[in-house]
Amino acid sequence: MKRSSTGCLLAANPFGRLVVAALGIAFAASLHAAEGGASIEQLYGAAKANDPVLGAAKADYRARKEGVPQARAGLLPTLSMGGSTSQNRRSFPGSRLDIDPNSPSFGQIFTIPSQTSNSHGWNARIRQPVFNAASWFNYRRAQSLSVQADHDLANAERNLIVRVARAYLDVLRAQARVEAARAREQAVKRQLEQVQQRFDVGLVAITDVLESTAAYDDAVVQRIQADGDHDVFFETLKTITGVAHESVDSLDSALPIADPVPNDEDAWVARAVNSNLAILSAREGLTAAQRGHRAVRSGHLPTLSASISHNYSSTGGTELIASQSEAQSYVLSASIPIFQGGALWSRSRESRHNVERARQSLQERESTVIRDTRNLFRAVVTDVVRVQARIRAIKSAESALEATQTGYEVGTRNIVDVLQAQQRLFQSQFDYADSRYNYVLDMLQLKLSAGSLEEQDIRDLSAYTDPANPVVRIVPTGR
């Protein structure tokens, strides 16, 4: 991968001297340098497997995709079968007299036994819709909702890239703040020691000692706060990745800081209007609402269906009651809805309002994306200029600190001026690192807004990480 001359210029910045000043961090990092920390590509891989937000989006995607086969079922034939069996028993509780004069048992009393018979039957029916406009438009609506689900899942996956990058860069930003806080603490501590020595020999007033002590106490507080924030951002990273990382790779100073390509705001806006996944999703939502409205209006149309059925029944028992039957029927039926209590008219008005809501949502989404794309493009362009300005600000702050220290030595400046000059230098060094991280995040968000963000962008960024200088998690004292 080609690295720009801008990246080489960044490598010569004085920010690395802060690492030397922050002795505790440098020592901890040296213990992990051999194995390195997790790269942003590894963090993204863990997030893809463990992030609950993406997991919920995938489950929602799979559920929504089932709408197509469910709607298609309304156009396909249905087959049903049924069967029954029963046992019938007839009993005659009284007796009867044989009145046949020719019978040998004429005049005798007989008991009539009970009669038992079994009957069973089965039926089968196949039905095929011939014309049902509502089912057809519902099927088309389901197809639009399925495409919308594709866009929504892709958008969730692209958003994961930005969320991982933001969490990763927040860790690096917290590291830069820790390094600046520790470097300031060390510098103010040395300044306090020097002032104390000068006071002991009567060269400065007690006021200088008090000012230096107050500055040192403030530096300690800022360092403690920075250490705590450092741990908090590692926890945020764990929430997304599902893994408790103890160190991550730092961002190499050779990372190119360059203007967007193409360097044309309108071109990025045009790309966003055509490719932004949220806009594409809203467009499919409008199409689905329109097809749903047509499906509801089709409820006033007649429906036509054809069916074939076969029935069989058999009854056992004596010859007098035994029977067997089998029949087939072919039916072509039509149904015309005339009045259903006004429900169809109400649903038609409801679906029309749903179409208008989807249209307004699409308009709002397009306006928002256009606004965000323009703002992000300008932010990236500003970030490029800001990074270069931060480099110059560091050099200016260093020169100002040297001049202020010289003035303090000769008595033209006081200790407050020295402490303020030190603070400006450390703040400039942090602002430089912060501006680089803002550039990376804004660039990723610009690509997301334009619909061009891909996993390759994570791999490209990972190529500019520094495994030899990992950021090691700081566990606050007492935890």
Short mmCIF file of C-alpha atoms in Angstrom, two decimals:
data_model
loop_
_atom_site.label_atom_id
_atom_site.label_comp_id
_atom_site.label_asym_id
_atom_site.label_seq_id
_atom_site.Cartn_x
_atom_site.Cartn_y
_atom_site.Cartn_z
CA MET A 1 0.00 0.00 0.00
CA LYS A 2 1.36 3.39 -1.02
CA ARG A 3 1.89 5.90 1.77
CA SER A 4 1.72 9.60 1.07
CA SER A 5 4.29 12.27 1.80
CA THR A 6 1.80 13.66 4.31
CA GLY A 7 2.10 10.45 6.31
CA CYS A 8 5.89 10.75 6.31
CA LEU A 9 5.61 14.27 7.62
CA LEU A 10 3.42 13.04 10.47
CA ALA A 11 6.08 10.57 11.48
CA ALA A 12 8.39 13.43 12.36
CA ASN A 13 6.04 15.04 14.89
CA PRO A 14 7.07 15.48 18.56
CA PHE A 15 4.04 13.59 19.86
CA GLY A 16 6.17 10.51 20.52
CA ARG A 17 8.05 12.33 23.26
CA LEU A 18 4.93 12.10 25.40
CA VAL A 19 5.22 8.34 25.44
CA VAL A 20 8.69 8.65 26.89
CA ALA A 21 7.38 11.03 29.53
CA ALA A 22 4.53 8.67 30.48
CA LEU A 23 6.83 6.08 32.03
CA GLY A 24 4.14 3.82 33.44
CA ILE A 25 2.39 3.39 30.10
CA ALA A 26 5.61 2.92 28.18
CA PHE A 27 6.72 0.16 30.53
CA ALA A 28 3.39 -1.64 30.31
CA ALA A 29 3.35 -1.36 26.55
CA SER A 30 6.83 -2.84 26.29
CA LEU A 31 5.61 -6.01 27.99
CA HIS A 32 2.99 -6.48 25.26
CA ALA A 33 4.99 -5.25 22.30
CA ALA A 34 6.21 -8.72 21.38
CA GLU A 35 2.70 -10.09 20.88
CA GLY A 36 0.95 -6.81 20.03
CA GLY A 37 -2.66 -5.90 20.64
CA ALA A 38 -5.81 -6.56 18.68
CA SER A 39 -5.97 -4.86 15.29
CA ILE A 40 -9.11 -3.08 14.22
CA GLU A 41 -9.69 -5.84 11.68
CA GLN A 42 -9.68 -8.39 14.50
CA LEU A 43 -11.98 -6.18 16.55
CA TYR A 44 -14.40 -5.99 13.63
CA GLY A 45 -14.29 -9.77 13.18
CA ALA A 46 -15.15 -10.29 16.85
CA ALA A 47 -17.97 -7.73 16.61
CA LYS A 48 -19.49 -9.50 13.59
CA ALA A 49 -19.68 -12.68 15.65
CA ASN A 50 -20.77 -11.21 18.99
CA ASP A 51 -22.42 -7.82 18.60
CA PRO A 52 -26.00 -8.11 19.92
CA VAL A 53 -27.25 -5.22 17.78
CA LEU A 54 -26.13 -6.97 14.59
CA GLY A 55 -27.43 -10.29 15.97
CA ALA A 56 -30.87 -8.78 16.47
CA ALA A 57 -30.76 -7.28 12.96
CA LYS A 58 -29.96 -10.69 11.47
CA ALA A 59 -32.83 -12.34 13.36
CA ASP A 60 -35.18 -9.58 12.21
CA TYR A 61 -33.93 -10.07 8.64
CA ARG A 62 -34.64 -13.81 8.68
CA ALA A 63 -38.10 -13.24 10.14
CA ARG A 64 -39.00 -10.64 7.52
CA LYS A 65 -37.80 -12.86 4.66
CA GLU A 66 -40.49 -15.39 5.62
CA GLY A 67 -43.13 -12.94 4.42
CA VAL A 68 -42.54 -13.91 0.78
CA PRO A 69 -43.35 -17.64 1.05
CA GLN A 70 -46.31 -16.79 3.29
CA ALA A 71 -47.73 -14.36 0.74
CA ARG A 72 -46.95 -16.71 -2.15
CA ALA A 73 -49.03 -19.40 -0.44
CA GLY A 74 -52.14 -17.35 -1.26
CA LEU A 75 -51.49 -17.98 -4.98
CA LEU A 76 -50.74 -21.69 -4.76
CA PRO A 77 -53.14 -24.66 -4.48
CA THR A 78 -54.19 -26.02 -1.11
CA LEU A 79 -54.83 -29.69 -0.37
CA SER A 80 -56.87 -30.95 2.56
CA MET A 81 -57.88 -34.41 3.67
CA GLY A 82 -60.16 -35.69 6.38
CA GLY A 83 -61.53 -38.95 7.68
CA SER A 84 -63.85 -40.39 10.29
CA THR A 85 -64.84 -43.71 11.80
CA SER A 86 -67.69 -44.61 14.11
CA GLN A 87 -69.38 -47.58 15.73
CA ASN A 88 -73.20 -47.71 15.84
CA ARG A 89 -75.15 -49.99 18.17
CA ARG A 90 -78.95 -50.56 18.06
CA SER A 91 -80.75 -52.31 20.91
CA PHE A 92 -84.42 -53.42 21.35
CA PRO A 93 -85.27 -53.40 25.05
CA GLY A 94 -88.71 -55.20 24.72
CA SER A 95 -89.75 -58.68 23.36
CA ARG A 96 -92.00 -59.56 20.47
CA LEU A 97 -94.55 -62.29 19.73
CA ASP A 98 -94.07 -64.52 16.70
CA ILE A 99 -97.34 -64.08 14.80
CA ASP A 100 -96.47 -66.07 11.72
CA PRO A 101 -99.05 -68.96 11.65
CA ASN A 102 -96.81 -71.02 9.40
CA SER A 103 -93.89 -70.82 11.78
CA PRO A 104 -93.18 -73.71 14.17
CA SER A 105 -92.72 -71.11 16.88
CA PHE A 106 -96.11 -69.50 16.30
CA GLY A 107 -97.32 -67.78 19.44
CA GLN A 108 -93.97 -67.87 21.20
CA ILE A 109 -92.24 -64.81 22.77
CA PHE A 110 -88.81 -63.85 21.31
CA THR A 111 -86.07 -61.48 22.53
CA ILE A 112 -84.60 -59.32 19.72
CA PRO A 113 -80.77 -59.03 20.03
CA SER A 114 -78.97 -55.70 19.63
CA GLN A 115 -77.29 -54.85 16.33
CA THR A 116 -73.78 -53.35 15.93
CA SER A 117 -72.36 -51.74 12.78
CA ASN A 118 -69.19 -49.81 11.91
CA SER A 119 -68.99 -46.93 9.48
CA HIS A 120 -66.05 -44.97 8.18
CA GLY A 121 -65.22 -42.51 5.46
CA TRP A 122 -62.65 -40.10 4.10
CA ASN A 123 -62.52 -37.11 1.85
CA ALA A 124 -59.89 -35.16 -0.04
CA ARG A 125 -60.09 -31.68 -1.58
CA ILE A 126 -57.72 -29.60 -3.67
CA ARG A 127 -58.43 -25.93 -4.25
CA GLN A 128 -56.64 -23.54 -6.64
CA PRO A 129 -57.22 -19.76 -6.69
CA VAL A 130 -57.89 -18.73 -10.28
CA PHE A 131 -58.24 -15.00 -9.81
CA ASN A 132 -57.50 -13.13 -6.58
CA ALA A 133 -56.05 -9.66 -7.11
CA ALA A 134 -55.59 -9.01 -3.41
CA SER A 135 -53.41 -12.10 -2.99
CA TRP A 136 -51.30 -11.09 -5.98
CA PHE A 137 -50.64 -7.56 -4.71
CA ASN A 138 -49.94 -8.87 -1.22
CA TYR A 139 -47.32 -11.15 -2.79
CA ARG A 140 -45.76 -8.21 -4.60
CA ARG A 141 -45.83 -6.21 -1.36
CA ALA A 142 -44.02 -9.05 0.42
CA GLN A 143 -41.34 -8.98 -2.27
CA SER A 144 -40.76 -5.26 -1.64
CA LEU A 145 -40.57 -5.84 2.10
CA SER A 146 -38.04 -8.60 1.46
CA VAL A 147 -35.82 -6.25 -0.55
CA GLN A 148 -36.21 -3.65 2.20
CA ALA A 149 -35.01 -6.27 4.70
CA ASP A 150 -31.91 -6.78 2.52
CA HIS A 151 -31.12 -3.07 2.65
CA ASP A 152 -31.75 -2.85 6.39
CA LEU A 153 -29.43 -5.76 7.16
CA ALA A 154 -26.72 -4.34 4.91
CA ASN A 155 -27.13 -0.98 6.63
CA ALA A 156 -26.78 -2.63 10.06
CA GLU A 157 -23.59 -4.37 8.89
CA ARG A 158 -22.13 -1.10 7.55
CA ASN A 159 -23.09 0.71 10.74
CA LEU A 160 -21.18 -1.92 12.68
CA ILE A 161 -18.02 -0.85 10.86
CA VAL A 162 -18.50 2.72 12.07
CA ARG A 163 -19.42 1.64 15.60
CA VAL A 164 -16.33 -0.54 15.90
CA ALA A 165 -14.14 2.21 14.46
CA ARG A 166 -15.62 4.76 16.87
CA ALA A 167 -15.06 2.49 19.88
CA TYR A 168 -11.51 1.73 18.73
CA LEU A 169 -10.68 5.38 18.11
CA ASP A 170 -12.17 6.35 21.47
CA VAL A 171 -9.67 3.98 23.09
CA LEU A 172 -6.83 5.61 21.16
CA ARG A 173 -8.17 9.05 22.04
CA ALA A 174 -8.29 8.06 25.71
CA GLN A 175 -4.71 6.81 25.38
CA ALA A 176 -3.62 10.16 23.95
CA ARG A 177 -5.33 11.94 26.82
CA VAL A 178 -3.60 9.66 29.34
CA GLU A 179 -0.22 10.27 27.74
CA ALA A 180 -0.78 14.03 27.72
CA ALA A 181 -1.98 13.97 31.34
CA ARG A 182 0.96 11.90 32.52
CA ALA A 183 3.46 13.96 30.58
CA ARG A 184 1.99 17.14 32.10
CA GLU A 185 2.10 15.58 35.56
CA GLN A 186 5.76 14.67 35.12
CA ALA A 187 6.63 18.11 33.73
CA VAL A 188 4.79 19.99 36.47
CA LYS A 189 6.35 17.75 39.09
CA ARG A 190 9.84 18.59 37.79
CA GLN A 191 8.87 22.24 37.67
CA LEU A 192 7.69 22.07 41.29
CA GLU A 193 10.96 20.48 42.35
CA GLN A 194 12.96 23.21 40.61
CA VAL A 195 10.83 25.97 42.12
CA GLN A 196 11.17 24.43 45.55
CA GLN A 197 14.95 24.37 45.17
CA ARG A 198 14.98 28.01 44.03
CA PHE A 199 12.76 28.97 46.95
CA ASP A 200 15.03 27.18 49.41
CA VAL A 201 17.94 29.37 48.33
CA GLY A 202 15.80 32.49 48.27
CA LEU A 203 15.63 33.06 44.50
CA VAL A 204 11.80 32.95 44.22
CA ALA A 205 8.87 33.83 46.45
CA ILE A 206 6.59 31.36 48.18
CA THR A 207 3.92 32.33 45.66
CA ASP A 208 5.76 30.39 42.93
CA VAL A 209 5.84 27.31 45.13
CA LEU A 210 2.11 27.56 45.83
CA GLU A 211 1.30 28.07 42.14
CA SER A 212 3.41 25.06 41.15
CA THR A 213 1.86 22.92 43.90
CA ALA A 214 -1.65 23.81 42.77
CA ALA A 215 -0.74 23.03 39.16
CA TYR A 216 0.73 19.70 40.20
CA ASP A 217 -2.37 18.75 42.20
CA ASP A 218 -4.53 19.63 39.19
CA ALA A 219 -2.30 17.53 36.93
CA VAL A 220 -2.66 14.54 39.26
CA VAL A 221 -6.46 14.87 39.19
CA GLN A 222 -6.49 15.05 35.39
CA ARG A 223 -4.24 12.00 35.17
CA ILE A 224 -6.52 10.00 37.50
CA GLN A 225 -9.56 11.02 35.44
CA ALA A 226 -7.79 10.08 32.22
CA ASP A 227 -6.89 6.66 33.64
CA GLY A 228 -10.51 6.05 34.57
CA ASP A 229 -11.80 7.09 31.15
CA HIS A 230 -9.23 4.78 29.56
CA ASP A 231 -10.81 1.78 31.28
CA VAL A 232 -14.33 2.94 30.45
CA PHE A 233 -13.64 3.02 26.71
CA PHE A 234 -12.16 -0.48 26.83
CA GLU A 235 -15.45 -1.59 28.41
CA THR A 236 -17.37 0.07 25.57
CA LEU A 237 -15.23 -1.87 23.11
CA LYS A 238 -16.07 -5.08 24.96
CA THR A 239 -19.81 -4.35 24.63
CA ILE A 240 -19.51 -4.36 20.84
CA THR A 241 -16.95 -7.13 20.33
CA GLY A 242 -18.00 -9.42 23.16
CA VAL A 243 -14.34 -9.86 24.07
CA ALA A 244 -12.47 -8.23 26.95
CA HIS A 245 -9.40 -7.00 25.09
CA GLU A 246 -6.46 -5.99 27.24
CA SER A 247 -4.61 -4.19 24.46
CA VAL A 248 -5.21 -2.91 20.94
CA ASP A 249 -2.86 -1.81 18.20
CA SER A 250 -2.16 1.89 18.02
CA LEU A 251 -2.60 3.92 14.83
CA ASP A 252 0.60 4.42 12.87
CA SER A 253 1.77 7.99 12.34
CA ALA A 254 2.20 7.19 8.63
CA LEU A 255 -1.58 7.06 8.11
CA PRO A 256 -2.30 9.24 5.05
CA ILE A 257 -4.41 12.31 5.77
CA ALA A 258 -5.80 13.28 2.38
CA ASP A 259 -8.88 14.92 0.87
CA PRO A 260 -11.84 12.73 -0.19
CA VAL A 261 -11.72 11.21 -3.65
CA PRO A 262 -13.34 12.66 -5.66
CA ASN A 263 -12.83 16.05 -4.06
CA ASP A 264 -16.30 17.15 -5.17
CA GLU A 265 -19.10 17.68 -2.69
CA ASP A 266 -21.89 17.36 -5.27
CA ALA A 267 -20.48 14.06 -6.54
CA TRP A 268 -20.62 12.62 -3.03
CA VAL A 269 -24.19 13.86 -2.60
CA ALA A 270 -25.26 12.32 -5.91
CA ARG A 271 -23.69 9.02 -4.88
CA ALA A 272 -25.49 9.15 -1.54
CA VAL A 273 -28.90 9.77 -3.14
CA ASN A 274 -28.43 6.75 -5.40
CA SER A 275 -26.64 4.36 -3.03
CA ASN A 276 -27.39 5.23 0.61
CA LEU A 277 -28.85 2.11 2.17
CA ALA A 278 -31.31 3.98 4.38
CA ILE A 279 -32.71 5.78 1.31
CA LEU A 280 -32.95 2.51 -0.63
CA SER A 281 -34.79 0.96 2.30
CA ALA A 282 -37.23 3.88 2.48
CA ARG A 283 -37.90 3.62 -1.26
CA GLU A 284 -38.76 -0.05 -0.95
CA GLY A 285 -40.95 0.83 2.03
CA LEU A 286 -42.89 3.26 -0.17
CA THR A 287 -43.25 0.64 -2.91
CA ALA A 288 -44.49 -1.89 -0.36
CA ALA A 289 -47.04 0.59 0.99
CA GLN A 290 -48.32 1.34 -2.52
CA ARG A 291 -48.71 -2.35 -3.29
CA GLY A 292 -50.41 -2.88 0.03
CA HIS A 293 -52.88 -0.13 -0.84
CA ARG A 294 -53.66 -1.82 -4.16
CA ALA A 295 -54.14 -5.11 -2.34
CA VAL A 296 -56.69 -3.54 0.00
CA ARG A 297 -58.54 -1.86 -2.88
CA SER A 298 -58.63 -5.22 -4.65
CA GLY A 299 -60.76 -6.49 -1.78
CA HIS A 300 -63.76 -5.02 -3.67
CA LEU A 301 -63.07 -7.23 -6.71
CA PRO A 302 -64.58 -10.70 -7.25
CA THR A 303 -62.48 -13.78 -6.62
CA LEU A 304 -62.56 -17.00 -8.62
CA SER A 305 -61.36 -20.41 -7.50
CA ALA A 306 -61.58 -24.02 -8.67
CA SER A 307 -61.69 -27.14 -6.54
CA ILE A 308 -61.86 -30.91 -6.88
CA SER A 309 -63.10 -33.12 -4.05
CA HIS A 310 -63.46 -36.85 -3.55
CA ASN A 311 -65.63 -38.46 -0.83
CA TYR A 312 -65.88 -42.08 0.23
CA SER A 313 -68.03 -43.64 2.97
CA SER A 314 -68.76 -47.19 4.08
CA THR A 315 -71.24 -48.53 6.64
CA GLY A 316 -71.08 -52.14 7.89
CA GLY A 317 -73.73 -54.31 9.58
CA THR A 318 -76.58 -56.44 8.30
CA GLU A 319 -77.48 -56.61 4.68
CA LEU A 320 -80.38 -54.25 5.28
CA ILE A 321 -78.28 -51.38 6.67
CA ALA A 322 -74.86 -51.98 5.04
CA SER A 323 -73.92 -49.40 2.38
CA GLN A 324 -70.98 -48.02 0.48
CA SER A 325 -70.68 -44.77 -1.50
CA GLU A 326 -68.05 -42.84 -3.41
CA ALA A 327 -68.41 -39.44 -5.07
CA GLN A 328 -66.31 -36.82 -6.88
CA SER A 329 -67.14 -33.17 -7.46
CA TYR A 330 -65.65 -30.41 -9.61
CA VAL A 331 -66.46 -26.88 -8.56
CA LEU A 332 -65.72 -23.46 -10.05
CA SER A 333 -66.81 -20.82 -7.57
CA ALA A 334 -66.92 -17.04 -7.65
CA SER A 335 -67.36 -14.63 -4.79
CA ILE A 336 -68.29 -10.96 -5.05
CA PRO A 337 -68.00 -8.87 -1.88
CA ILE A 338 -70.90 -6.43 -1.72
CA PHE A 339 -70.96 -5.02 1.78
CA GLN A 340 -68.91 -5.91 4.83
CA GLY A 341 -70.00 -3.26 7.27
CA GLY A 342 -67.65 -0.63 5.79
CA ALA A 343 -64.49 -2.48 6.80
CA LEU A 344 -63.05 -2.50 3.28
CA TRP A 345 -63.52 1.24 2.86
CA SER A 346 -61.88 1.87 6.22
CA ARG A 347 -58.90 -0.35 5.40
CA SER A 348 -58.55 1.42 2.06
CA ARG A 349 -58.35 4.81 3.77
CA GLU A 350 -55.85 3.39 6.27
CA SER A 351 -53.58 2.02 3.55
CA ARG A 352 -53.75 5.32 1.67
CA HIS A 353 -52.50 7.11 4.78
CA ASN A 354 -49.74 4.49 5.12
CA VAL A 355 -48.61 5.33 1.58
CA GLU A 356 -48.43 9.02 2.45
CA ARG A 357 -46.50 8.24 5.62
CA ALA A 358 -43.98 6.16 3.64
CA ARG A 359 -43.64 8.96 1.09
CA GLN A 360 -42.94 11.53 3.80
CA SER A 361 -40.45 9.18 5.48
CA LEU A 362 -38.59 8.80 2.19
CA GLN A 363 -38.48 12.56 1.72
CA GLU A 364 -37.18 13.06 5.26
CA ARG A 365 -34.53 10.37 4.78
CA GLU A 366 -33.31 11.87 1.51
CA SER A 367 -33.08 15.35 3.03
CA THR A 368 -31.23 14.06 6.08
CA VAL A 369 -28.75 12.04 4.03
CA ILE A 370 -28.04 14.96 1.72
CA ARG A 371 -27.45 17.24 4.70
CA ASP A 372 -25.24 14.70 6.50
CA THR A 373 -23.22 13.96 3.38
CA ARG A 374 -22.49 17.63 2.78
CA ASN A 375 -21.57 18.18 6.43
CA LEU A 376 -19.33 15.11 6.54
CA PHE A 377 -17.57 16.03 3.30
CA ARG A 378 -16.81 19.48 4.68
CA ALA A 379 -15.74 17.97 7.99
CA VAL A 380 -13.24 15.66 6.26
CA VAL A 381 -11.81 18.54 4.21
CA THR A 382 -11.54 20.59 7.40
CA ASP A 383 -9.93 17.67 9.23
CA VAL A 384 -7.16 17.49 6.63
CA VAL A 385 -6.37 21.17 7.12
CA ARG A 386 -6.75 20.87 10.88
CA VAL A 387 -4.20 18.03 11.15
CA GLN A 388 -1.61 20.12 9.32
CA ALA A 389 -2.42 23.09 11.52
CA ARG A 390 -2.04 20.96 14.65
CA ILE A 391 1.51 20.04 13.60
CA ARG A 392 2.39 23.70 13.28
CA ALA A 393 0.66 24.45 16.59
CA ILE A 394 2.85 21.90 18.36
CA LYS A 395 5.99 23.48 16.98
CA SER A 396 4.75 26.93 17.96
CA ALA A 397 3.84 25.74 21.47
CA GLU A 398 7.30 24.19 21.89
CA SER A 399 9.00 27.43 20.85
CA ALA A 400 6.71 29.43 23.13
CA LEU A 401 7.49 27.17 26.07
CA GLU A 402 11.23 27.50 25.51
CA ALA A 403 10.94 31.27 25.32
CA THR A 404 8.76 31.41 28.42
CA GLN A 405 11.17 29.24 30.40
CA THR A 406 14.06 31.48 29.36
CA GLY A 407 12.06 34.52 30.39
CA TYR A 408 11.34 32.93 33.75
CA GLU A 409 15.04 32.29 34.26
CA VAL A 410 15.88 35.91 33.67
CA GLY A 411 12.91 37.23 35.62
CA THR A 412 10.72 38.59 32.80
CA ARG A 413 8.12 35.82 33.16
CA ASN A 414 6.56 34.25 36.24
CA ILE A 415 5.83 30.63 37.05
CA VAL A 416 2.20 30.95 35.98
CA ASP A 417 3.35 31.82 32.46
CA VAL A 418 5.56 28.74 32.40
CA LEU A 419 2.77 26.44 33.61
CA GLN A 420 0.34 27.86 31.08
CA ALA A 421 2.86 27.41 28.27
CA GLN A 422 3.35 23.80 29.31
CA GLN A 423 -0.40 23.24 29.34
CA ARG A 424 -0.73 24.73 25.85
CA LEU A 425 1.95 22.38 24.55
CA PHE A 426 0.35 19.27 26.01
CA GLN A 427 -3.08 20.38 24.80
CA SER A 428 -1.67 20.95 21.30
CA GLN A 429 -0.18 17.47 21.27
CA PHE A 430 -3.48 15.94 22.33
CA ASP A 431 -5.40 18.04 19.78
CA TYR A 432 -3.12 16.74 17.07
CA ALA A 433 -3.88 13.11 17.91
CA ASP A 434 -7.57 13.92 18.33
CA SER A 435 -7.76 15.56 14.91
CA ARG A 436 -6.29 12.45 13.27
CA TYR A 437 -8.86 10.22 14.91
CA ASN A 438 -11.66 12.61 13.93
CA TYR A 439 -10.44 12.47 10.33
CA VAL A 440 -10.58 8.67 10.26
CA LEU A 441 -14.07 8.53 11.78
CA ASP A 442 -15.47 11.32 9.61
CA MET A 443 -14.09 9.64 6.49
CA LEU A 444 -15.76 6.34 7.38
CA GLN A 445 -19.04 8.11 8.14
CA LEU A 446 -18.86 9.96 4.82
CA LYS A 447 -18.49 6.66 2.99
CA LEU A 448 -21.35 5.20 5.01
CA SER A 449 -23.58 8.13 4.10
CA ALA A 450 -22.63 7.78 0.43
CA GLY A 451 -23.30 4.02 0.47
CA SER A 452 -19.72 3.14 -0.44
CA LEU A 453 -18.44 1.87 2.92
CA GLU A 454 -17.16 -1.70 2.72
CA GLU A 455 -15.22 -4.16 4.89
CA GLN A 456 -12.19 -3.36 2.75
CA ASP A 457 -12.07 0.04 4.43
CA ILE A 458 -11.47 -1.71 7.76
CA ARG A 459 -8.69 -3.79 6.22
CA ASP A 460 -7.13 -0.67 4.71
CA LEU A 461 -7.18 1.06 8.08
CA SER A 462 -5.79 -2.02 9.79
CA ALA A 463 -2.78 -1.83 7.46
CA TYR A 464 -1.83 1.45 9.17
CA THR A 465 -1.93 0.16 12.74
CA ASP A 466 1.23 -0.36 14.77
CA PRO A 467 1.35 -3.77 16.54
CA ALA A 468 4.76 -2.90 18.01
CA ASN A 469 3.24 -0.08 20.06
CA PRO A 470 -0.01 -1.47 21.54
CA VAL A 471 -2.37 0.50 23.74
CA VAL A 472 -2.57 -1.43 27.01
CA ARG A 473 -5.66 -1.25 29.16
CA ILE A 474 -5.20 0.71 32.38
CA VAL A 475 -7.05 -0.74 35.35
CA PRO A 476 -7.78 2.00 37.90
CA THR A 477 -6.35 1.48 41.37
CA GLY A 478 -8.74 -0.22 43.78
CA ARG A 479 -10.54 -2.21 41.10
#
